[in-house]
Amino acid sequence: MAIKYVAEPFRIKMVEPIKMLSREEREEKIKKVHYNLFYLEGKDVYIDLLTDSGTNAMSSNQWSALMLGDEAYAGASSYFRLVDAAKDIFAYDYIQPVHQGRAAEKVLFPVLLTKGKFAISNMFFDTTRAHVELAGGRCIDCVVPEAKIPSKRAPFKGNMDVALLEKTILEKGPENVGIVVMTITNNSAGGQPVSMKNMREVAEICKKYHILLDIDAARYAENAYFIKRDEAGYQNKSIKEIVREFFGYADTFTMSAKKDTIVNMGGLIGVRKEDPDLILKIKAACISYEGFYTYGGLNGRDLETLAVGLYEGLNEDFLKYRIGQVEYLASRLDDAGIEYQSPAGGHGVFVDAAKMFPQIPYYEFPGQTLGVELYREAGIRTSEIGSYMLGNDPDTGKQLHADFEFSRLAIPRRVYTQAHMDVIADALIEIKKRAASIKRGYKITWEPPILRHFQAHLEPIK
Ligand SMILES: *Cc1c(COP(=O)(O)O)cnc(C)c1O
């Protein structure tokens, strides 16, 4: 039986109408966009689970803070309010606002990585990987092996494989490893958390070999909630205390504030210990790419909403509801025997499309097939995380075979209700009933040279 839904710790003050098109209309729309969900217009989507990034609902406090935005080019009071909030939470000496997570990567990574250096992570997120590579570095993932087995219910499946990390450092030579990046929660592995113990062990290794440790911190609050709930010794600590301890093990962080900080746009860079040379370089890169370092590509009003959101994201009642909502949806799938990356992660449910359609091979894209079916069934938009997204081998041009074939149901924060979760679960149950009758997947009829999944054209195979 599905678990009990954790009631919303807020009430609704403003609404945005949404509408489900008829099945015929949906059929027509999806065909017109070449079966690529990124081309759909937002108004044609009933429940939009494409991402939880920048799709969150701000609170009445954030909307009122927006009016306090100081739009001074340099030294705006909004900048100081944001820096005070971030220093209070993370206890870092230097805080740099930027316009989003990839901007933090673009500013910081070239400062830390020189050409030919390796960067090691539990798992790189795609933009993070891209910015390591643009800086001339090469990426290595060292996630624990259980992360790659969706049906295996293990706690802290986002962890770094510590033995593999040390082995990799020794193999490449510590002097050739420019940076270690701990991604929390581990987005690409299904929003799986990283334990405090794991972070502590990774920090010890980085210290031993004098390698800088960076946190890719988009979902730091969800990660802290999992530690409080599931890791021995943390039950009586506040979320803020857990965040402080976790960040205390790293040297820097890069953050997309479009996730746990519950704003629609924003990002941060943090440097833990005053380091004049590093900070000077960050400011210089920020001025070139983002804008003067006291606004970092954001409006004064954005800095204000970010300052408020930093605290709201840490609220325990909110996190209990947030993680509870995702778990409720997952438990409805358990009841129906629908497999997903389990246990459910922080920001969504990653449905195992290879299990739903065992007859469809990876090169016919089971995750994309399920995504199209979800739109047909109930106007739901998801994203594919699998071979379709992974693309072709750059050397041979052959389709790569991904570790997973997921349709990701990413849940925006404070946006959808329990009834919406039921619509999603019911749609998946209907699709499972007719799954065996869907014999073939999709083929690509046109694709751009890079990041093809955003723009490719597809066609069902007859
Ligand atoms: C979203 C995300 C990023 C990139 O942030 P943007 O704000 O989308 O540029 C980097 N790392 C992780 C883990 C993310 O989830």
Tab-separated table of C-alpha atoms and ligand atoms in Angstrom:
chain	number	residue	atom	x	y	z
A	1	MET	CA	0.000	0.000	0.000
A	2	ALA	CA	1.214	3.493	-0.818
A	3	ILE	CA	2.760	5.385	2.100
A	4	LYS	CA	0.949	8.296	3.704
A	5	TYR	CA	1.383	11.599	1.877
A	6	VAL	CA	3.053	14.333	3.943
A	7	ALA	CA	0.658	17.289	3.790
A	8	GLU	CA	1.932	20.539	2.313
A	9	PRO	CA	3.450	22.905	4.945
A	10	PHE	CA	2.018	25.900	3.029
A	11	ARG	CA	-1.232	27.097	1.573
A	12	ILE	CA	-1.811	28.394	-1.929
A	13	LYS	CA	-2.148	32.113	-2.551
A	14	MET	CA	-1.774	32.391	-6.291
A	15	VAL	CA	-2.594	29.852	-8.975
A	16	GLU	CA	-1.478	29.246	-12.532
A	17	PRO	CA	-4.119	27.513	-14.658
A	18	ILE	CA	-3.087	24.385	-16.539
A	19	LYS	CA	-5.101	22.353	-19.000
A	20	MET	CA	-4.958	18.838	-20.350
A	21	LEU	CA	-5.435	18.668	-24.104
A	22	SER	CA	-7.520	15.844	-25.568
A	23	ARG	CA	-5.768	12.620	-26.544
A	24	GLU	CA	-6.152	13.503	-30.250
A	25	GLU	CA	-4.613	16.925	-29.689
A	26	ARG	CA	-1.697	15.440	-27.751
A	27	GLU	CA	-1.156	12.873	-30.492
A	28	GLU	CA	-1.004	15.667	-33.051
A	29	LYS	CA	1.342	17.856	-30.946
A	30	ILE	CA	3.882	15.137	-30.224
A	31	LYS	CA	4.041	14.127	-33.879
A	32	LYS	CA	4.499	17.749	-34.929
A	33	VAL	CA	7.523	18.153	-32.599
A	34	HIS	CA	9.218	15.026	-34.018
A	35	TYR	CA	8.644	13.107	-30.769
A	36	ASN	CA	11.130	15.390	-28.981
A	37	LEU	CA	9.563	16.660	-25.730
A	38	PHE	CA	11.913	19.677	-25.574
A	39	TYR	CA	10.106	21.156	-28.577
A	40	LEU	CA	6.691	21.091	-26.893
A	41	GLU	CA	5.239	24.438	-25.846
A	42	GLY	CA	4.764	24.679	-22.072
A	43	LYS	CA	1.059	25.419	-22.527
A	44	ASP	CA	0.557	22.027	-24.182
A	45	VAL	CA	1.923	20.185	-21.120
A	46	TYR	CA	-0.367	19.273	-18.214
A	47	ILE	CA	2.239	18.178	-15.637
A	48	ASP	CA	5.756	19.326	-16.446
A	49	LEU	CA	8.417	17.041	-14.957
A	50	LEU	CA	11.135	17.945	-17.442
A	51	THR	CA	13.279	19.322	-14.593
A	52	ASP	CA	13.191	20.611	-11.008
A	53	SER	CA	15.663	23.331	-12.011
A	54	GLY	CA	14.314	26.880	-11.888
A	55	THR	CA	10.750	25.551	-11.982
A	56	ASN	CA	10.090	26.035	-8.254
A	57	ALA	CA	7.389	28.224	-6.691
A	58	MET	CA	8.680	31.130	-4.603
A	59	SER	CA	7.099	31.931	-1.239
A	60	SER	CA	5.253	35.102	-0.185
A	61	ASN	CA	8.429	36.072	1.712
A	62	GLN	CA	10.523	35.722	-1.422
A	63	TRP	CA	8.060	37.734	-3.504
A	64	SER	CA	8.074	40.511	-0.922
A	65	ALA	CA	11.898	40.432	-0.673
A	66	LEU	CA	11.932	41.004	-4.422
A	67	MET	CA	10.616	44.519	-3.844
A	68	LEU	CA	13.677	45.320	-1.695
A	69	GLY	CA	16.062	44.644	-4.581
A	70	ASP	CA	18.806	47.262	-4.710
A	71	GLU	CA	19.809	47.609	-8.353
A	72	ALA	CA	23.039	49.542	-7.722
A	73	TYR	CA	25.693	48.370	-10.166
A	74	ALA	CA	28.317	48.007	-7.428
A	75	GLY	CA	27.940	47.358	-3.720
A	76	ALA	CA	24.146	46.909	-3.683
A	77	SER	CA	22.690	46.228	-0.223
A	78	SER	CA	21.057	43.101	-1.734
A	79	TYR	CA	24.549	41.700	-2.389
A	80	PHE	CA	25.525	42.129	1.252
A	81	ARG	CA	22.296	40.517	2.442
A	82	LEU	CA	22.965	37.498	0.223
A	83	VAL	CA	26.606	37.201	1.298
A	84	ASP	CA	25.612	37.429	4.996
A	85	ALA	CA	23.020	34.642	4.577
A	86	ALA	CA	25.416	32.356	2.669
A	87	LYS	CA	28.276	32.939	5.135
A	88	ASP	CA	25.938	32.237	8.030
A	89	ILE	CA	24.868	28.901	6.514
A	90	PHE	CA	28.086	27.593	4.947
A	91	ALA	CA	30.717	29.381	7.090
A	92	TYR	CA	32.827	30.154	3.994
A	93	ASP	CA	35.055	33.236	3.825
A	94	TYR	CA	34.199	34.224	0.267
A	95	ILE	CA	30.854	34.040	-1.556
A	96	GLN	CA	30.425	34.926	-5.224
A	97	PRO	CA	26.975	35.175	-6.808
A	98	VAL	CA	26.664	34.082	-10.459
A	99	HIS	CA	23.681	33.678	-12.778
A	100	GLN	CA	23.392	29.854	-12.550
A	101	GLY	CA	25.332	26.675	-11.769
A	102	ARG	CA	27.160	26.333	-15.071
A	103	ALA	CA	28.353	29.939	-14.726
A	104	ALA	CA	29.948	28.991	-11.378
A	105	GLU	CA	31.699	26.138	-13.198
A	106	LYS	CA	32.748	28.387	-16.067
A	107	VAL	CA	34.283	30.924	-13.662
A	108	LEU	CA	35.957	28.540	-11.186
A	109	PHE	CA	37.172	25.520	-13.144
A	110	PRO	CA	39.647	27.245	-15.487
A	111	VAL	CA	41.194	28.816	-12.372
A	112	LEU	CA	41.737	25.397	-10.749
A	113	LEU	CA	42.373	23.120	-13.726
A	114	THR	CA	45.124	23.365	-16.273
A	115	LYS	CA	45.279	21.455	-19.541
A	116	GLY	CA	45.698	17.707	-19.230
A	117	LYS	CA	44.724	17.524	-15.533
A	118	PHE	CA	42.221	15.002	-14.279
A	119	ALA	CA	39.064	15.806	-12.360
A	120	ILE	CA	37.474	13.012	-10.315
A	121	SER	CA	33.886	12.947	-9.061
A	122	ASN	CA	31.377	10.542	-7.567
A	123	MET	CA	29.514	11.387	-10.808
A	124	PHE	CA	29.807	14.454	-12.984
A	125	PHE	CA	26.646	16.274	-13.969
A	126	ASP	CA	26.655	17.004	-17.738
A	127	THR	CA	27.372	20.771	-17.559
A	128	THR	CA	30.042	20.163	-14.902
A	129	ARG	CA	31.684	17.590	-17.158
A	130	ALA	CA	31.503	20.030	-20.077
A	131	HIS	CA	33.239	22.806	-18.104
A	132	VAL	CA	36.012	20.502	-16.903
A	133	GLU	CA	36.593	19.524	-20.528
A	134	LEU	CA	36.399	23.123	-21.767
A	135	ALA	CA	39.097	23.966	-19.201
A	136	GLY	CA	41.259	21.262	-20.794
A	137	GLY	CA	40.706	18.690	-18.047
A	138	ARG	CA	39.474	15.115	-18.250
A	139	CYS	CA	36.697	13.595	-16.130
A	140	ILE	CA	36.636	10.333	-14.201
A	141	ASP	CA	33.580	9.045	-12.274
A	142	CYS	CA	34.142	6.914	-9.145
A	143	VAL	CA	30.620	6.247	-7.883
A	144	VAL	CA	29.943	3.198	-5.675
A	145	PRO	CA	28.965	0.126	-7.759
A	146	GLU	CA	25.455	-0.226	-6.245
A	147	ALA	CA	24.495	3.101	-7.893
A	148	LYS	CA	24.366	1.240	-11.201
A	149	ILE	CA	21.833	-1.364	-10.044
A	150	PRO	CA	18.438	0.412	-9.977
A	151	SER	CA	16.608	-2.392	-8.150
A	152	LYS	CA	19.139	-2.515	-5.293
A	153	ARG	CA	17.781	-0.575	-2.329
A	154	ALA	CA	20.869	0.777	-0.560
A	155	PRO	CA	21.265	3.940	1.498
A	156	PHE	CA	23.635	6.638	0.218
A	157	LYS	CA	23.873	5.205	-3.269
A	158	GLY	CA	25.383	8.531	-4.391
A	159	ASN	CA	28.636	7.916	-2.477
A	160	MET	CA	32.145	8.011	-3.884
A	161	ASP	CA	33.886	4.643	-4.081
A	162	VAL	CA	36.712	5.703	-1.753
A	163	ALA	CA	39.057	2.821	-2.579
A	164	LEU	CA	38.601	3.430	-6.299
A	165	LEU	CA	39.213	7.157	-5.765
A	166	GLU	CA	42.553	6.532	-4.078
A	167	LYS	CA	43.531	3.926	-6.657
A	168	THR	CA	42.693	6.360	-9.479
A	169	ILE	CA	44.697	9.172	-7.858
A	170	LEU	CA	47.731	6.901	-7.531
A	171	GLU	CA	47.335	5.590	-11.072
A	172	LYS	CA	47.180	9.061	-12.620
A	173	GLY	CA	49.672	10.554	-10.173
A	174	PRO	CA	48.426	12.972	-7.471
A	175	GLU	CA	50.178	15.889	-9.196
A	176	ASN	CA	48.002	15.278	-12.284
A	177	VAL	CA	44.682	15.424	-10.442
A	178	GLY	CA	43.544	19.050	-10.358
A	179	ILE	CA	40.314	18.680	-8.431
A	180	VAL	CA	37.900	16.242	-6.793
A	181	VAL	CA	34.205	17.147	-7.137
A	182	MET	CA	31.603	15.746	-4.748
A	183	THR	CA	28.148	16.080	-6.316
A	184	ILE	CA	25.299	16.318	-3.759
A	185	THR	CA	22.864	14.827	-4.191
A	186	ASN	CA	24.237	12.654	-6.998
A	187	ASN	CA	21.957	13.911	-9.771
A	188	SER	CA	23.012	11.583	-12.595
A	189	ALA	CA	22.620	8.500	-10.371
A	190	GLY	CA	19.015	9.433	-9.558
A	191	GLY	CA	19.321	12.140	-6.891
A	192	GLN	CA	20.960	9.666	-4.514
A	193	PRO	CA	22.536	11.136	-1.359
A	194	VAL	CA	26.137	11.103	-0.116
A	195	SER	CA	26.786	10.281	3.557
A	196	MET	CA	28.791	12.451	5.952
A	197	LYS	CA	31.119	9.520	6.557
A	198	ASN	CA	31.831	9.252	2.841
A	199	MET	CA	32.512	13.005	2.587
A	200	ARG	CA	34.872	12.810	5.571
A	201	GLU	CA	36.808	9.928	3.996
A	202	VAL	CA	37.043	11.679	0.632
A	203	ALA	CA	38.311	14.833	2.370
A	204	GLU	CA	41.010	12.828	4.143
A	205	ILE	CA	42.234	11.399	0.850
A	206	CYS	CA	42.244	14.839	-0.785
A	207	LYS	CA	44.243	16.214	2.149
A	208	LYS	CA	46.706	13.329	2.011
A	209	TYR	CA	47.475	14.005	-1.661
A	210	HIS	CA	47.047	17.814	-1.528
A	211	ILE	CA	44.122	17.866	-3.967
A	212	LEU	CA	41.439	20.547	-3.840
A	213	LEU	CA	37.943	19.291	-2.935
A	214	ASP	CA	34.937	21.046	-4.494
A	215	ILE	CA	31.250	20.415	-3.761
A	216	ASP	CA	28.795	20.536	-6.683
A	217	ALA	CA	26.111	21.657	-4.279
A	218	ALA	CA	22.810	22.019	-6.205
A	219	ARG	CA	20.839	19.776	-3.790
A	220	TYR	CA	22.767	20.278	-0.562
A	221	ALA	CA	19.654	20.658	1.606
A	222	GLU	CA	18.006	17.454	0.354
A	223	ASN	CA	21.319	15.694	0.940
A	224	ALA	CA	21.473	17.010	4.523
A	225	TYR	CA	17.915	15.807	5.144
A	226	PHE	CA	18.869	12.260	4.069
A	227	ILE	CA	21.875	12.375	6.439
A	228	LYS	CA	19.668	13.479	9.324
A	229	ARG	CA	17.134	10.759	8.595
A	230	ASP	CA	19.394	7.832	7.704
A	231	GLU	CA	22.927	8.267	9.061
A	232	ALA	CA	23.705	7.242	12.641
A	233	GLY	CA	24.569	10.149	14.926
A	234	TYR	CA	22.761	12.912	13.018
A	235	GLN	CA	19.164	12.559	14.220
A	236	ASN	CA	19.508	15.320	16.801
A	237	LYS	CA	21.409	17.769	14.620
A	238	SER	CA	19.693	20.578	12.735
A	239	ILE	CA	19.829	20.665	8.927
A	240	LYS	CA	21.971	23.788	9.178
A	241	GLU	CA	24.475	22.056	11.470
A	242	ILE	CA	24.691	19.141	9.058
A	243	VAL	CA	25.200	21.476	6.078
A	244	ARG	CA	27.976	23.314	7.953
A	245	GLU	CA	29.799	20.145	8.864
A	246	PHE	CA	29.537	18.777	5.318
A	247	PHE	CA	30.784	22.001	3.703
A	248	GLY	CA	33.552	22.215	6.304
A	249	TYR	CA	35.266	19.240	4.634
A	250	ALA	CA	35.566	20.965	1.244
A	251	ASP	CA	37.707	23.839	-0.032
A	252	THR	CA	35.260	25.341	-2.533
A	253	PHE	CA	31.701	24.870	-3.745
A	254	THR	CA	29.884	25.603	-6.987
A	255	MET	CA	26.110	25.747	-6.764
A	256	SER	CA	23.093	25.973	-9.013
A	257	ALA	CA	20.636	27.890	-6.807
A	258	LYS	CA	17.804	26.877	-9.154
A	259	LYS	CA	17.253	23.698	-7.143
A	260	ASP	CA	17.349	23.643	-3.313
A	261	THR	CA	17.503	27.407	-2.967
A	262	ILE	CA	14.031	27.581	-4.552
A	263	VAL	CA	14.553	30.440	-6.985
A	264	ASN	CA	14.060	30.550	-10.733
A	265	MET	CA	17.569	31.760	-11.551
A	266	GLY	CA	20.841	32.039	-9.637
A	267	GLY	CA	24.065	30.386	-8.557
A	268	LEU	CA	26.933	30.707	-6.094
A	269	ILE	CA	30.638	30.026	-5.729
A	270	GLY	CA	32.122	29.624	-2.246
A	271	VAL	CA	35.731	29.607	-1.036
A	272	ARG	CA	36.129	28.301	2.507
A	273	LYS	CA	39.427	29.826	3.564
A	274	GLU	CA	40.501	33.342	2.670
A	275	ASP	CA	42.826	32.901	-0.329
A	276	PRO	CA	43.577	36.314	-1.896
A	277	ASP	CA	45.092	34.926	-5.077
A	278	LEU	CA	42.183	32.547	-5.798
A	279	ILE	CA	39.566	35.171	-4.920
A	280	LEU	CA	41.213	37.737	-7.184
A	281	LYS	CA	41.060	35.258	-10.081
A	282	ILE	CA	37.404	34.443	-9.383
A	283	LYS	CA	36.505	38.139	-9.323
A	284	ALA	CA	38.381	38.762	-12.579
A	285	ALA	CA	36.683	35.860	-14.390
A	286	CYS	CA	33.320	36.891	-12.968
A	287	ILE	CA	33.715	40.468	-14.219
A	288	SER	CA	34.530	39.159	-17.718
A	289	TYR	CA	31.764	36.578	-17.993
A	290	GLU	CA	29.024	37.426	-15.516
A	291	GLY	CA	29.227	41.068	-14.499
A	292	PHE	CA	30.718	43.027	-11.605
A	293	TYR	CA	31.387	40.719	-8.672
A	294	THR	CA	28.718	42.273	-6.434
A	295	TYR	CA	25.909	41.212	-8.792
A	296	GLY	CA	27.368	38.319	-10.812
A	297	GLY	CA	24.880	38.422	-13.671
A	298	LEU	CA	21.830	38.685	-11.418
A	299	ASN	CA	19.375	41.502	-10.697
A	300	GLY	CA	19.472	43.014	-7.204
A	301	ARG	CA	15.993	41.554	-6.671
A	302	ASP	CA	17.292	38.074	-7.574
A	303	LEU	CA	19.987	38.404	-4.900
A	304	GLU	CA	17.218	39.162	-2.369
A	305	THR	CA	15.043	36.160	-3.262
A	306	LEU	CA	18.133	33.962	-3.195
A	307	ALA	CA	19.038	35.171	0.326
A	308	VAL	CA	15.547	34.244	1.564
A	309	GLY	CA	15.490	30.968	-0.394
A	310	LEU	CA	18.753	29.802	1.185
A	311	TYR	CA	16.981	29.659	4.554
A	312	GLU	CA	13.645	28.332	3.262
A	313	GLY	CA	15.418	25.439	1.567
A	314	LEU	CA	16.796	24.340	4.950
A	315	ASN	CA	13.402	24.268	6.667
A	316	GLU	CA	12.873	20.789	8.028
A	317	ASP	CA	9.087	20.728	7.653
A	318	PHE	CA	9.552	21.686	4.029
A	319	LEU	CA	12.198	18.992	3.435
A	320	LYS	CA	10.071	16.340	5.106
A	321	TYR	CA	7.194	17.231	2.781
A	322	ARG	CA	9.486	17.510	-0.243
A	323	ILE	CA	11.168	14.110	0.165
A	324	GLY	CA	7.836	12.640	1.332
A	325	GLN	CA	6.115	13.720	-1.872
A	326	VAL	CA	8.724	11.969	-4.014
A	327	GLU	CA	8.526	8.864	-1.802
A	328	TYR	CA	4.739	8.814	-2.037
A	329	LEU	CA	4.949	8.713	-5.831
A	330	ALA	CA	7.615	5.987	-5.654
A	331	SER	CA	5.486	3.907	-3.274
A	332	ARG	CA	2.583	3.996	-5.715
A	333	LEU	CA	4.957	2.577	-8.335
A	334	ASP	CA	6.056	-0.121	-5.860
A	335	ASP	CA	2.424	-1.185	-5.533
A	336	ALA	CA	2.187	-1.529	-9.298
A	337	GLY	CA	5.494	-3.379	-9.719
A	338	ILE	CA	7.024	-0.540	-11.740
A	339	GLU	CA	10.798	-0.406	-11.302
A	340	TYR	CA	12.856	2.740	-10.710
A	341	GLN	CA	16.219	3.784	-9.239
A	342	SER	CA	15.485	2.787	-5.670
A	343	PRO	CA	15.186	3.975	-3.028
A	344	ALA	CA	13.682	7.174	-4.465
A	345	GLY	CA	16.151	10.050	-4.616
A	346	GLY	CA	15.644	13.624	-3.503
A	347	HIS	CA	14.325	15.406	-6.557
A	348	GLY	CA	12.361	12.812	-8.452
A	349	VAL	CA	11.712	9.260	-9.493
A	350	PHE	CA	13.895	7.773	-12.241
A	351	VAL	CA	11.717	5.105	-13.852
A	352	ASP	CA	13.578	2.109	-15.284
A	353	ALA	CA	12.303	2.130	-18.862
A	354	ALA	CA	14.486	-0.838	-19.841
A	355	LYS	CA	12.435	-2.911	-17.368
A	356	MET	CA	9.137	-1.484	-18.637
A	357	PHE	CA	10.050	-2.306	-22.279
A	358	PRO	CA	12.489	-5.252	-22.223
A	359	GLN	CA	11.690	-5.829	-25.921
A	360	ILE	CA	13.097	-2.414	-26.921
A	361	PRO	CA	16.917	-2.317	-27.258
A	362	TYR	CA	18.984	0.631	-26.023
A	363	TYR	CA	19.487	1.893	-29.590
A	364	GLU	CA	15.720	2.297	-29.948
A	365	PHE	CA	15.644	4.393	-26.750
A	366	PRO	CA	13.282	2.856	-24.146
A	367	GLY	CA	13.481	5.996	-21.941
A	368	GLN	CA	12.351	8.208	-24.807
A	369	THR	CA	9.635	5.690	-25.723
A	370	LEU	CA	8.239	5.881	-22.178
A	371	GLY	CA	8.501	9.684	-22.244
A	372	VAL	CA	6.380	9.868	-25.401
A	373	GLU	CA	3.849	7.407	-23.928
A	374	LEU	CA	3.522	9.545	-20.767
A	375	TYR	CA	2.722	12.578	-22.883
A	376	ARG	CA	0.196	10.588	-24.926
A	377	GLU	CA	-1.380	9.138	-21.794
A	378	ALA	CA	-1.763	12.234	-19.598
A	379	GLY	CA	0.095	15.246	-21.015
A	380	ILE	CA	3.094	14.584	-18.733
A	381	ARG	CA	6.534	15.785	-19.842
A	382	THR	CA	9.674	14.005	-18.613
A	383	SER	CA	13.286	13.809	-19.706
A	384	GLU	CA	15.219	10.805	-20.920
A	385	ILE	CA	18.417	9.878	-19.060
A	386	GLY	CA	19.924	7.048	-21.062
A	387	SER	CA	21.417	6.121	-24.410
A	388	TYR	CA	19.432	8.792	-26.279
A	389	MET	CA	20.979	11.518	-24.103
A	390	LEU	CA	24.428	9.889	-24.084
A	391	GLY	CA	24.778	10.049	-27.873
A	392	ASN	CA	27.435	8.638	-30.175
A	393	ASP	CA	31.065	7.723	-29.650
A	394	PRO	CA	33.023	10.779	-30.891
A	395	ASP	CA	35.643	8.543	-32.553
A	396	THR	CA	33.561	5.817	-34.196
A	397	GLY	CA	30.215	7.618	-34.492
A	398	LYS	CA	28.501	4.541	-33.066
A	399	GLN	CA	25.602	4.808	-30.617
A	400	LEU	CA	26.872	4.433	-27.032
A	401	HIS	CA	25.161	2.070	-24.583
A	402	ALA	CA	24.279	3.887	-21.319
A	403	ASP	CA	24.384	2.275	-17.855
A	404	PHE	CA	20.699	3.140	-17.414
A	405	GLU	CA	17.609	3.749	-19.538
A	406	PHE	CA	15.575	6.125	-17.365
A	407	SER	CA	12.565	8.354	-17.853
A	408	ARG	CA	13.112	10.951	-15.172
A	409	LEU	CA	10.103	12.318	-13.303
A	410	ALA	CA	11.711	15.447	-11.791
A	411	ILE	CA	9.401	17.089	-9.262
A	412	PRO	CA	9.455	20.923	-9.074
A	413	ARG	CA	9.362	22.283	-5.496
A	414	ARG	CA	6.039	23.501	-4.013
A	415	VAL	CA	4.299	23.269	-7.405
A	416	TYR	CA	2.225	20.070	-7.681
A	417	THR	CA	-0.178	18.366	-5.256
A	418	GLN	CA	-0.930	14.798	-4.181
A	419	ALA	CA	-3.621	14.530	-6.863
A	420	HIS	CA	-1.009	15.376	-9.498
A	421	MET	CA	1.237	12.616	-8.115
A	422	ASP	CA	-1.713	10.226	-8.519
A	423	VAL	CA	-2.249	11.309	-12.135
A	424	ILE	CA	1.421	10.491	-12.806
A	425	ALA	CA	1.268	7.085	-11.077
A	426	ASP	CA	-2.024	6.185	-12.797
A	427	ALA	CA	-0.569	7.095	-16.192
A	428	LEU	CA	2.437	4.827	-15.620
A	429	ILE	CA	0.158	1.993	-14.502
A	430	GLU	CA	-1.918	2.340	-17.700
A	431	ILE	CA	1.237	2.306	-19.819
A	432	LYS	CA	2.546	-0.780	-18.022
A	433	LYS	CA	-0.696	-2.608	-18.912
A	434	ARG	CA	-0.091	-2.101	-22.626
A	435	ALA	CA	3.732	-2.109	-22.489
A	436	ALA	CA	4.101	-5.503	-24.210
A	437	SER	CA	2.095	-4.265	-27.201
A	438	ILE	CA	4.648	-1.507	-27.848
A	439	LYS	CA	7.012	-3.570	-29.935
A	440	ARG	CA	9.481	-1.017	-31.223
A	441	GLY	CA	11.109	2.226	-30.090
A	442	TYR	CA	12.334	5.266	-32.010
A	443	LYS	CA	14.976	6.155	-34.542
A	444	ILE	CA	16.695	9.493	-34.989
A	445	THR	CA	16.003	11.107	-38.352
A	446	TRP	CA	18.121	14.238	-37.730
A	447	GLU	CA	20.590	15.201	-35.012
A	448	PRO	CA	22.884	18.147	-34.257
A	449	PRO	CA	26.583	17.432	-33.579
A	450	ILE	CA	26.544	18.001	-29.780
A	451	LEU	CA	23.979	17.703	-26.937
A	452	ARG	CA	21.649	16.142	-29.471
A	453	HIS	CA	18.811	15.235	-27.124
A	454	PHE	CA	17.651	18.848	-26.859
A	455	GLN	CA	17.083	19.200	-30.597
A	456	ALA	CA	17.061	15.859	-32.420
A	457	HIS	CA	14.126	14.693	-34.554
A	458	LEU	CA	12.765	11.196	-33.944
A	459	GLU	CA	10.324	8.839	-35.620
A	460	PRO	CA	8.608	5.702	-34.317
A	461	ILE	CA	9.985	2.524	-35.884
A	462	LYS	CA	7.199	0.639	-37.690
B	1	LIG	C1	21.660	21.784	-12.399
B	1	LIG	C2	22.982	21.312	-12.035
B	1	LIG	C3	24.142	21.975	-12.466
B	1	LIG	C4	24.109	23.141	-13.436
B	1	LIG	O1	23.369	24.196	-12.970
B	1	LIG	P1	22.515	25.182	-13.914
B	1	LIG	O2	21.935	26.144	-12.932
B	1	LIG	O3	21.510	24.370	-14.643
B	1	LIG	O4	23.481	25.844	-14.833
B	1	LIG	C5	25.354	21.486	-12.034
B	1	LIG	N1	25.440	20.411	-11.245
B	1	LIG	C6	24.350	19.752	-10.820
B	1	LIG	C7	24.505	18.560	-9.927
B	1	LIG	C8	23.088	20.179	-11.197
B	1	LIG	O5	22.009	19.487	-10.797
